[in-house]
XYZ file of N, CA and C in Angstrom:
87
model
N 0.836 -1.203 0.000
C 0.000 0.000 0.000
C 0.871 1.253 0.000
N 1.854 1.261 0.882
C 2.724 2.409 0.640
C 3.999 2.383 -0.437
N 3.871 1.390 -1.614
C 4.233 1.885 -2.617
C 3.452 2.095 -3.546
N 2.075 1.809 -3.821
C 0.687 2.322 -4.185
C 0.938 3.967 -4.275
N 0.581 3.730 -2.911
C 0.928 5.742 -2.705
C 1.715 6.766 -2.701
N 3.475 6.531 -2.394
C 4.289 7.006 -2.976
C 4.165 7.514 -4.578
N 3.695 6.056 -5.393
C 4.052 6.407 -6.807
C 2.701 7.224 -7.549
N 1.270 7.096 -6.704
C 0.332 8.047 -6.964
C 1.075 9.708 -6.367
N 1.593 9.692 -5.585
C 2.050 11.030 -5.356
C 3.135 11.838 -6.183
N 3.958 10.352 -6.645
C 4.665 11.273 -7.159
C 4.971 11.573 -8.671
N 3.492 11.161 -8.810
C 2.812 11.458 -10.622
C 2.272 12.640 -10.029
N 1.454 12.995 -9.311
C 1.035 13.758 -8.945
C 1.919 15.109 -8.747
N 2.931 14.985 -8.135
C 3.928 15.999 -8.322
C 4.504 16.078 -9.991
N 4.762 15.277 -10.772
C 5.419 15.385 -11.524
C 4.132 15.924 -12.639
N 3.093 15.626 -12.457
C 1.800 16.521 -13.274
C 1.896 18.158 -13.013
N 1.821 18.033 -11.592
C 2.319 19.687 -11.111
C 3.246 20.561 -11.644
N 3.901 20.075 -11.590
C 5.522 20.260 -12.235
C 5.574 20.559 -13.887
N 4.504 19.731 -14.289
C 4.603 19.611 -16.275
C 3.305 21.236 -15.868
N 2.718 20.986 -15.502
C 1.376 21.905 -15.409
C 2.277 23.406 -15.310
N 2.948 23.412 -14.117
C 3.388 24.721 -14.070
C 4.490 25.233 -15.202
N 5.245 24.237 -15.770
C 6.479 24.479 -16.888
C 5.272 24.972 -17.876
N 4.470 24.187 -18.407
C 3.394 24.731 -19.529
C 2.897 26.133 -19.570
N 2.516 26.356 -18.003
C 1.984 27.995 -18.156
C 2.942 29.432 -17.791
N 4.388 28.742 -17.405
C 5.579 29.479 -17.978
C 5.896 29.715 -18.984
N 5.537 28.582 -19.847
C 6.056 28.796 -21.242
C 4.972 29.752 -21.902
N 3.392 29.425 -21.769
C 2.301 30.366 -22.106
C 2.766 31.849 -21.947
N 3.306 31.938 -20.422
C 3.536 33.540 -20.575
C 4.871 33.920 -21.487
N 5.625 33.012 -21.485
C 6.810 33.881 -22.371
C 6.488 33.892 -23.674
N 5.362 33.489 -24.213
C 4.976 33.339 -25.233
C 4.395 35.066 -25.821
């Protein structure tokens, strides 16, 4: 179970992560 959830979290961060690079790039756009 707690490698279940580690690796849901740390898609979860790494979605965050793509999410925020994307709307950096939007503004330098």
């Amino acid at each position: 179970k707690l490698l279940i959830g580690s690796k849901i979290q740390s898609e979860r961060l790494n979605f965050s992560a793509y999410r925020s690079t994307f709307s950096l790039n939007v503004d330098l756009s």
